[in-house]
mmCIF file of C-alpha atoms and ligand atoms in Angstrom:
data_model
loop_
_atom_site.group_PDB
_atom_site.id
_atom_site.type_symbol
_atom_site.label_atom_id
_atom_site.label_comp_id
_atom_site.label_asym_id
_atom_site.label_seq_id
_atom_site.Cartn_x
_atom_site.Cartn_y
_atom_site.Cartn_z
ATOM 1 C CA MET A 1 -3.011 -109.206 132.296
ATOM 2 C CA ARG A 2 -0.818 -111.287 129.418
ATOM 3 C CA ALA A 3 -0.994 -109.959 125.872
ATOM 4 C CA ASP A 4 0.408 -112.199 122.846
ATOM 5 C CA ILE A 5 1.328 -110.260 119.463
ATOM 6 C CA VAL A 6 1.385 -112.612 116.465
ATOM 7 C CA THR A 7 3.280 -111.103 113.764
ATOM 8 C CA ILE A 8 5.511 -111.738 110.800
ATOM 9 C CA PHE A 9 7.796 -108.741 112.122
ATOM 10 C CA PRO A 10 8.667 -109.346 115.683
ATOM 11 C CA ASP A 11 11.207 -106.445 115.637
ATOM 12 C CA PHE A 12 8.964 -104.186 115.034
ATOM 13 C CA PHE A 13 7.982 -104.136 118.825
ATOM 14 C CA ARG A 14 11.462 -103.225 119.925
ATOM 15 C CA GLY A 15 10.843 -99.723 121.018
ATOM 16 C CA PRO A 16 7.118 -98.833 120.818
ATOM 17 C CA LEU A 17 6.313 -100.745 123.942
ATOM 18 C CA ASP A 18 9.438 -100.173 125.828
ATOM 19 C CA HIS A 19 8.534 -96.683 126.881
ATOM 20 C CA GLY A 20 6.683 -94.754 129.504
ATOM 21 C CA ILE A 21 3.730 -96.335 131.139
ATOM 22 C CA THR A 22 3.557 -99.683 129.016
ATOM 23 C CA ARG A 23 7.384 -100.058 129.928
ATOM 24 C CA ARG A 24 6.566 -99.289 133.785
ATOM 25 C CA ALA A 25 3.453 -101.704 133.915
ATOM 26 C CA ALA A 26 5.606 -104.428 132.358
ATOM 27 C CA GLU A 27 8.335 -103.740 135.177
ATOM 28 C CA MET A 28 5.717 -103.925 137.948
ATOM 29 C CA GLY A 29 4.330 -107.056 136.966
ATOM 30 C CA LEU A 30 0.903 -105.724 135.758
ATOM 31 C CA VAL A 31 1.189 -106.875 132.114
ATOM 32 C CA LYS A 32 3.395 -109.221 130.453
ATOM 33 C CA ILE A 33 3.915 -108.890 126.541
ATOM 34 C CA ALA A 34 5.014 -111.835 124.328
ATOM 35 C CA VAL A 35 5.677 -111.351 120.904
ATOM 36 C CA HIS A 36 5.522 -114.392 118.521
ATOM 37 C CA ASP A 37 7.161 -114.815 115.033
ATOM 38 C CA LEU A 38 4.693 -116.643 112.801
ATOM 39 C CA ARG A 39 7.549 -117.973 110.815
ATOM 40 C CA GLN A 40 8.476 -120.240 113.539
ATOM 41 C CA PHE A 41 5.169 -121.961 113.107
ATOM 42 C CA THR A 42 5.947 -122.713 109.245
ATOM 43 C CA HIS A 43 7.604 -126.017 108.082
ATOM 44 C CA ASP A 44 8.882 -125.316 104.653
ATOM 45 C CA LYS A 45 12.547 -124.334 103.892
ATOM 46 C CA HIS A 46 11.441 -120.883 102.868
ATOM 47 C CA ARG A 47 9.317 -120.460 106.040
ATOM 48 C CA THR A 48 6.210 -119.389 104.080
ATOM 49 C CA VAL A 49 3.574 -117.288 105.527
ATOM 50 C CA ASP A 50 1.630 -116.102 102.698
ATOM 51 C CA ASP A 51 0.241 -117.282 99.493
ATOM 52 C CA ARG A 52 -1.876 -116.043 96.350
ATOM 53 C CA PRO A 53 -5.633 -115.378 96.678
ATOM 54 C CA PHE A 54 -7.977 -118.234 95.555
ATOM 55 C CA GLY A 55 -10.139 -116.745 92.817
ATOM 56 C CA GLY A 56 -7.627 -114.469 91.475
ATOM 57 C CA GLY A 57 -6.971 -110.780 92.689
ATOM 58 C CA GLU A 58 -4.401 -108.685 93.999
ATOM 59 C CA GLY A 59 -1.554 -109.473 96.512
ATOM 60 C CA MET A 60 -1.065 -111.913 98.949
ATOM 61 C CA VAL A 61 -2.942 -113.302 101.967
ATOM 62 C CA LEU A 62 -1.644 -114.791 105.114
ATOM 63 C CA LYS A 63 -2.134 -118.458 105.454
ATOM 64 C CA PRO A 64 -4.187 -119.730 108.148
ATOM 65 C CA GLU A 65 -1.944 -122.810 109.227
ATOM 66 C CA PRO A 66 0.909 -121.017 110.846
ATOM 67 C CA ILE A 67 -1.668 -118.478 112.618
ATOM 68 C CA PHE A 68 -3.717 -121.482 113.962
ATOM 69 C CA GLU A 69 -0.431 -123.567 115.239
ATOM 70 C CA CYS A 70 0.891 -120.459 117.010
ATOM 71 C CA LEU A 71 -2.455 -119.870 118.772
ATOM 72 C CA GLU A 72 -2.741 -123.690 119.656
ATOM 73 C CA VAL A 73 0.732 -123.628 121.582
ATOM 74 C CA LEU A 74 -0.528 -120.474 123.518
ATOM 75 C CA GLY A 75 -2.972 -122.456 125.693
ATOM 76 C CA LEU A 76 -5.863 -120.469 125.186
ATOM 77 C CA ALA A 77 -9.379 -121.418 126.041
ATOM 78 C CA SER A 78 -11.747 -122.891 123.237
ATOM 79 C CA HIS A 79 -13.172 -120.548 120.861
ATOM 80 C CA ALA A 80 -16.505 -121.048 122.328
ATOM 81 C CA GLU A 81 -15.469 -120.577 125.773
ATOM 82 C CA ARG A 82 -13.908 -117.335 124.908
ATOM 83 C CA LEU A 83 -17.404 -116.461 123.122
ATOM 84 C CA SER A 84 -19.385 -117.202 125.783
ATOM 85 C CA GLY A 85 -17.498 -115.072 128.339
ATOM 86 C CA ALA A 86 -16.732 -118.170 130.790
ATOM 87 C CA VAL A 87 -12.998 -116.890 130.422
ATOM 88 C CA LYS A 88 -11.610 -113.509 130.335
ATOM 89 C CA GLU A 89 -9.358 -113.927 127.240
ATOM 90 C CA SER A 90 -9.951 -112.599 123.612
ATOM 91 C CA VAL A 91 -8.303 -113.088 120.504
ATOM 92 C CA ILE A 92 -8.569 -110.084 118.274
ATOM 93 C CA LEU A 93 -7.700 -110.008 114.428
ATOM 94 C CA LEU A 94 -6.704 -106.477 113.686
ATOM 95 C CA SER A 95 -8.252 -105.430 110.385
ATOM 96 C CA PRO A 96 -9.591 -102.193 108.939
ATOM 97 C CA GLN A 97 -12.739 -104.166 108.357
ATOM 98 C CA GLY A 98 -13.192 -104.366 112.211
ATOM 99 C CA GLU A 99 -15.479 -102.698 114.818
ATOM 100 C CA ARG A 100 -13.791 -99.108 115.561
ATOM 101 C CA PHE A 101 -11.485 -99.124 118.234
ATOM 102 C CA THR A 102 -12.720 -96.854 120.874
ATOM 103 C CA GLN A 103 -11.793 -95.711 124.740
ATOM 104 C CA LYS A 104 -14.861 -97.625 125.836
ATOM 105 C CA MET A 105 -13.495 -100.790 124.043
ATOM 106 C CA ALA A 106 -10.001 -100.332 125.707
ATOM 107 C CA ALA A 107 -11.749 -100.235 129.196
ATOM 108 C CA GLU A 108 -13.507 -103.580 128.397
ATOM 109 C CA LEU A 109 -10.383 -105.076 127.242
ATOM 110 C CA SER A 110 -8.331 -103.894 130.238
ATOM 111 C CA GLY A 111 -10.709 -106.183 132.419
ATOM 112 C CA LEU A 112 -9.280 -109.390 130.533
ATOM 113 C CA ASP A 113 -6.584 -111.816 131.843
ATOM 114 C CA ARG A 114 -5.490 -112.384 128.119
ATOM 115 C CA LEU A 115 -5.329 -110.530 125.086
ATOM 116 C CA VAL A 116 -4.039 -112.106 121.757
ATOM 117 C CA LEU A 117 -3.468 -109.699 118.789
ATOM 118 C CA ILE A 118 -3.206 -111.197 115.255
ATOM 119 C CA CYS A 119 -1.652 -108.658 112.796
ATOM 120 C CA GLY A 120 -2.213 -109.168 109.345
ATOM 121 C CA ARG A 121 0.065 -108.112 106.419
ATOM 122 C CA TYR A 122 -0.476 -107.743 102.530
ATOM 123 C CA GLU A 123 -3.783 -108.129 101.398
ATOM 124 C CA GLY A 124 -4.945 -109.472 104.864
ATOM 125 C CA VAL A 125 -5.269 -113.049 106.628
ATOM 126 C CA ASP A 126 -7.219 -115.727 105.389
ATOM 127 C CA GLU A 127 -10.773 -115.325 106.303
ATOM 128 C CA ARG A 128 -10.790 -118.755 108.275
ATOM 129 C CA VAL A 129 -8.887 -116.801 110.931
ATOM 130 C CA ALA A 130 -11.733 -114.263 111.457
ATOM 131 C CA ASP A 131 -14.501 -116.987 111.409
ATOM 132 C CA PHE A 132 -13.218 -120.019 113.467
ATOM 133 C CA LEU A 133 -10.472 -118.302 115.339
ATOM 134 C CA GLY A 134 -10.699 -114.886 116.220
ATOM 135 C CA ASP A 135 -13.210 -113.389 118.536
ATOM 136 C CA ARG A 136 -13.310 -110.172 116.920
ATOM 137 C CA GLU A 137 -12.051 -107.966 114.369
ATOM 138 C CA ILE A 138 -10.626 -104.473 115.565
ATOM 139 C CA SER A 139 -9.798 -101.488 113.398
ATOM 140 C CA ILE A 140 -8.077 -98.561 114.908
ATOM 141 C CA GLY A 141 -9.686 -96.107 112.384
ATOM 142 C CA ASP A 142 -10.806 -95.579 109.012
ATOM 143 C CA TYR A 143 -7.710 -95.924 107.068
ATOM 144 C CA VAL A 144 -5.487 -98.627 105.825
ATOM 145 C CA LEU A 145 -2.170 -99.495 107.182
ATOM 146 C CA SER A 146 0.203 -102.063 105.725
ATOM 147 C CA GLY A 147 0.060 -104.197 108.671
ATOM 148 C CA GLY A 148 -1.532 -104.555 111.942
ATOM 149 C CA GLU A 149 1.756 -104.179 114.082
ATOM 150 C CA LEU A 150 1.118 -100.382 114.673
ATOM 151 C CA ALA A 151 -2.847 -101.080 115.354
ATOM 152 C CA ALA A 152 -1.581 -104.084 117.951
ATOM 153 C CA ALA A 153 1.017 -101.495 119.604
ATOM 154 C CA VAL A 154 -1.990 -98.805 119.844
ATOM 155 C CA ILE A 155 -4.477 -101.296 121.606
ATOM 156 C CA ILE A 156 -1.546 -102.172 124.040
ATOM 157 C CA GLU A 157 -0.702 -98.825 125.065
ATOM 158 C CA ALA A 158 -4.469 -97.806 125.344
ATOM 159 C CA VAL A 159 -5.478 -100.852 127.345
ATOM 160 C CA THR A 160 -2.173 -101.062 129.517
ATOM 161 C CA ARG A 161 -2.718 -97.514 130.917
ATOM 162 C CA LEU A 162 -6.316 -98.444 132.207
ATOM 163 C CA LEU A 163 -4.829 -101.418 134.383
ATOM 164 C CA PRO A 164 -5.124 -100.417 138.063
ATOM 165 C CA GLY A 165 -1.771 -99.158 139.115
ATOM 166 C CA ALA A 166 -0.574 -98.562 135.899
ATOM 167 C CA VAL A 167 -0.725 -94.708 135.834
ATOM 168 C CA GLY A 168 0.477 -93.123 139.030
ATOM 169 C CA ASN A 169 -2.592 -90.700 139.536
ATOM 170 C CA GLU A 170 -5.465 -92.961 138.355
ATOM 171 C CA ALA A 171 -8.127 -90.233 138.647
ATOM 172 C CA SER A 172 -6.278 -88.759 135.462
ATOM 173 C CA THR A 173 -7.369 -91.658 133.481
ATOM 174 C CA ARG A 174 -11.182 -91.222 134.575
ATOM 175 C CA GLN A 175 -11.129 -87.721 133.513
ATOM 176 C CA GLU A 176 -9.865 -88.030 129.879
ATOM 177 C CA SER A 177 -11.257 -87.228 126.858
ATOM 178 C CA PHE A 178 -13.966 -90.149 125.663
ATOM 179 C CA THR A 179 -14.172 -91.225 129.275
ATOM 180 C CA ALA A 180 -18.045 -91.794 130.028
ATOM 181 C CA GLN A 181 -17.788 -91.448 133.679
ATOM 182 C CA ARG A 182 -17.969 -88.074 135.107
ATOM 183 C CA GLY A 183 -15.914 -86.670 137.962
ATOM 184 C CA GLY A 184 -14.033 -89.602 139.377
ATOM 185 C CA GLY A 185 -12.383 -89.326 142.906
ATOM 186 C CA GLU A 186 -13.930 -87.031 145.773
ATOM 187 C CA VAL A 187 -15.838 -84.243 144.540
ATOM 188 C CA THR A 188 -14.669 -81.278 147.068
ATOM 189 C CA GLU A 189 -14.697 -77.650 146.823
ATOM 190 C CA ASN A 190 -11.086 -77.183 146.718
ATOM 191 C CA ALA A 191 -10.304 -79.922 144.274
ATOM 192 C CA PRO A 192 -11.167 -78.374 140.977
ATOM 193 C CA ASP A 193 -9.807 -81.455 138.811
ATOM 194 C CA SER A 194 -12.040 -84.013 140.551
ATOM 195 C CA THR A 195 -15.122 -82.467 139.059
ATOM 196 C CA CYS A 196 -14.018 -81.829 135.657
ATOM 197 C CA GLY A 197 -14.337 -85.524 134.350
ATOM 198 C CA SER A 198 -14.754 -85.542 130.705
ATOM 199 C CA GLY A 199 -18.216 -87.294 130.798
ATOM 200 C CA GLY A 200 -17.739 -88.561 127.282
ATOM 201 C CA LEU A 201 -16.561 -84.753 125.887
ATOM 202 C CA LEU A 202 -12.715 -84.183 124.610
ATOM 203 C CA ASP A 203 -10.859 -82.931 127.774
ATOM 204 C CA TYR A 204 -10.232 -79.663 128.675
ATOM 205 C CA PRO A 205 -7.169 -77.719 127.596
ATOM 206 C CA HIS A 206 -4.132 -77.932 130.080
ATOM 207 C CA TYR A 207 -1.581 -75.415 130.682
ATOM 208 C CA THR A 208 1.513 -75.253 132.843
ATOM 209 C CA ARG A 209 4.339 -72.793 133.626
ATOM 210 C CA PRO A 210 5.409 -69.762 132.184
ATOM 211 C CA ALA A 211 2.282 -68.212 132.790
ATOM 212 C CA GLU A 212 3.492 -65.962 129.721
ATOM 213 C CA PHE A 213 5.297 -67.487 127.207
ATOM 214 C CA ARG A 214 6.447 -65.156 123.915
ATOM 215 C CA GLY A 215 3.430 -62.914 124.755
ATOM 216 C CA MET A 216 1.000 -65.962 124.923
ATOM 217 C CA ALA A 217 -0.730 -65.918 128.117
ATOM 218 C CA VAL A 218 -2.334 -68.514 130.420
ATOM 219 C CA PRO A 219 -5.999 -67.913 130.757
ATOM 220 C CA GLU A 220 -6.321 -65.896 134.063
ATOM 221 C CA VAL A 221 -9.261 -67.880 135.487
ATOM 222 C CA LEU A 222 -6.649 -70.599 136.008
ATOM 223 C CA ILE A 223 -4.363 -68.572 137.671
ATOM 224 C CA ASN A 224 -6.813 -66.873 140.141
ATOM 225 C CA GLY A 225 -7.643 -69.865 142.610
ATOM 226 C CA ASN A 226 -11.124 -69.801 142.140
ATOM 227 C CA HIS A 227 -12.214 -73.595 142.023
ATOM 228 C CA GLN A 228 -15.693 -73.047 140.721
ATOM 229 C CA GLU A 229 -14.824 -70.647 138.239
ATOM 230 C CA ILE A 230 -11.887 -73.280 137.092
ATOM 231 C CA ARG A 231 -14.752 -76.084 137.037
ATOM 232 C CA SER A 232 -16.947 -74.090 134.974
ATOM 233 C CA TRP A 233 -14.408 -72.720 132.622
ATOM 234 C CA ARG A 234 -13.387 -76.242 131.618
ATOM 235 C CA ARG A 235 -16.445 -77.535 131.248
ATOM 236 C CA ALA A 236 -17.108 -74.695 129.038
ATOM 237 C CA GLN A 237 -14.103 -75.271 127.137
ATOM 238 C CA ALA A 238 -14.450 -79.091 126.607
ATOM 239 C CA LEU A 239 -17.774 -78.433 125.244
ATOM 240 C CA LYS A 240 -16.377 -75.782 123.014
ATOM 241 C CA LYS A 241 -13.365 -78.316 121.746
ATOM 242 C CA THR A 242 -15.976 -81.230 121.199
ATOM 243 C CA LEU A 243 -18.611 -79.023 119.120
ATOM 244 C CA ARG A 244 -15.820 -77.844 117.067
ATOM 245 C CA ASN A 245 -13.818 -80.848 116.568
ATOM 246 C CA ARG A 246 -16.092 -83.857 117.324
ATOM 247 C CA PRO A 247 -19.650 -82.595 117.345
ATOM 248 C CA ASP A 248 -20.798 -86.463 117.011
ATOM 249 C CA LEU A 249 -19.847 -87.175 120.657
ATOM 250 C CA LEU A 250 -22.311 -84.656 121.931
ATOM 251 C CA GLU A 251 -25.105 -87.052 121.120
ATOM 252 C CA GLY A 252 -23.800 -89.383 123.587
ATOM 253 C CA VAL A 253 -23.130 -87.083 126.438
ATOM 254 C CA GLU A 254 -25.676 -85.983 129.274
ATOM 255 C CA LEU A 255 -25.643 -82.264 129.340
ATOM 256 C CA SER A 256 -26.883 -80.334 132.116
ATOM 257 C CA PRO A 257 -29.387 -77.336 131.362
ATOM 258 C CA GLU A 258 -26.277 -74.966 131.690
ATOM 259 C CA ASP A 259 -24.417 -76.934 129.225
ATOM 260 C CA LYS A 260 -27.137 -76.878 126.593
ATOM 261 C CA LYS A 261 -27.448 -73.238 127.026
ATOM 262 C CA LEU A 262 -23.903 -72.731 126.708
ATOM 263 C CA VAL A 263 -23.807 -75.318 123.681
ATOM 264 C CA GLU A 264 -26.607 -73.123 121.707
ATOM 265 C CA ARG A 265 -24.734 -70.094 122.347
ATOM 266 C CA MET A 266 -21.695 -71.576 120.954
ATOM 267 C CA LYS A 267 -23.486 -72.688 117.874
ATOM 268 C CA ARG A 268 -25.127 -69.270 117.355
ATOM 269 C CA SER A 269 -21.867 -67.618 117.634
ATOM 270 C CA ALA A 270 -20.242 -69.897 115.175
ATOM 271 C CA GLN A 271 -23.121 -68.827 112.520
HETATM 272 N N1 SAM B 1 -7.167 -105.874 101.949
HETATM 273 C C1 SAM B 1 -7.318 -104.950 102.898
HETATM 274 C C2 SAM B 1 -8.688 -103.924 103.007
HETATM 275 O O1 SAM B 1 -8.941 -103.521 102.152
HETATM 276 O O2 SAM B 1 -9.631 -104.100 104.031
HETATM 277 C C3 SAM B 1 -6.473 -104.211 103.908
HETATM 278 C C4 SAM B 1 -5.250 -105.226 104.159
HETATM 279 S S1 SAM B 1 -4.034 -104.133 105.075
HETATM 280 C C5 SAM B 1 -2.852 -103.617 103.614
HETATM 281 C C6 SAM B 1 -3.070 -105.264 105.804
HETATM 282 C C7 SAM B 1 -3.156 -105.678 107.276
HETATM 283 O O3 SAM B 1 -3.076 -104.422 107.871
HETATM 284 C C8 SAM B 1 -4.371 -106.078 107.554
HETATM 285 O O4 SAM B 1 -4.938 -107.365 107.603
HETATM 286 C C9 SAM B 1 -4.612 -105.741 109.098
HETATM 287 O O5 SAM B 1 -4.065 -106.653 109.898
HETATM 288 C C10 SAM B 1 -3.627 -104.469 109.197
HETATM 289 N N2 SAM B 1 -4.465 -103.049 109.200
HETATM 290 C C11 SAM B 1 -4.495 -102.385 108.319
HETATM 291 N N3 SAM B 1 -5.147 -101.267 108.297
HETATM 292 C C12 SAM B 1 -5.693 -101.296 109.779
HETATM 293 C C13 SAM B 1 -6.593 -100.522 110.436
HETATM 294 N N4 SAM B 1 -7.249 -99.501 110.290
HETATM 295 N N5 SAM B 1 -6.853 -101.222 111.897
HETATM 296 C C14 SAM B 1 -6.164 -102.409 112.250
HETATM 297 N N6 SAM B 1 -5.359 -102.955 111.300
HETATM 298 C C15 SAM B 1 -5.119 -102.521 110.156
#
């Protein structure tokens, strides 16, 4: 996959994407990330990228010309071809007004060959970029950041770790919070992890050594080696955490009769 970031602060990306899995994926050639400085696509002495809004109002708006010119040199397919799905390319405008970014969206984007992320600043970006250049607008959450750079880094990180080969143990990305696929990998009696996919729930709690730390003990069930008990405990914990922190997620999850009984019991004990 190739990811192009369009920004007025190219130096912002020195650091965030140079660590861990993103770095490893780049070194392995799974992803190539290119950062483009919008000011290089200006033609005036002051390298102006913004201007006052028509109609008045607060702040400045990113001008359309440098953004259109920058994308023209990237050699993308046309807007129409991209929207038709004929090519695996997407131009994304980062915006708090966009569709909310989710794990499902990250998985969709990880299937593309090319991702272009346009980072807004100030009051935002001239709307013609959203209308005639961008294929979709994406928000990373219901809050307002000063620019799209952090949002671009978030999306690249979430997408890169889903590229085949990026994470050492691929089964782990199929078992995480929000991941709809339940299980993942072979299901065997001796593999407690392989049957604990989140199935769209939040992930179950993880513990490591020491088994006891400052009087805080790891749950006994995880130490006793009974895989069936471990599976049941993890499922119950995932349900409990989801019910407590993100009850909205339970709506979209397939619950077994056993799960349903557990959830009802948890709801009653919380009253
Ligand atoms: N005036 C805009 C509004 O009220 O919707 C806010 C503009 S914001 C200060 C500047 C830029 O930051 C946006 O153009 C966008 O690129 C980026 N940004 C801010 N919040 C974001 C979010 N939640 N998700 C993605 N990008 C965001």
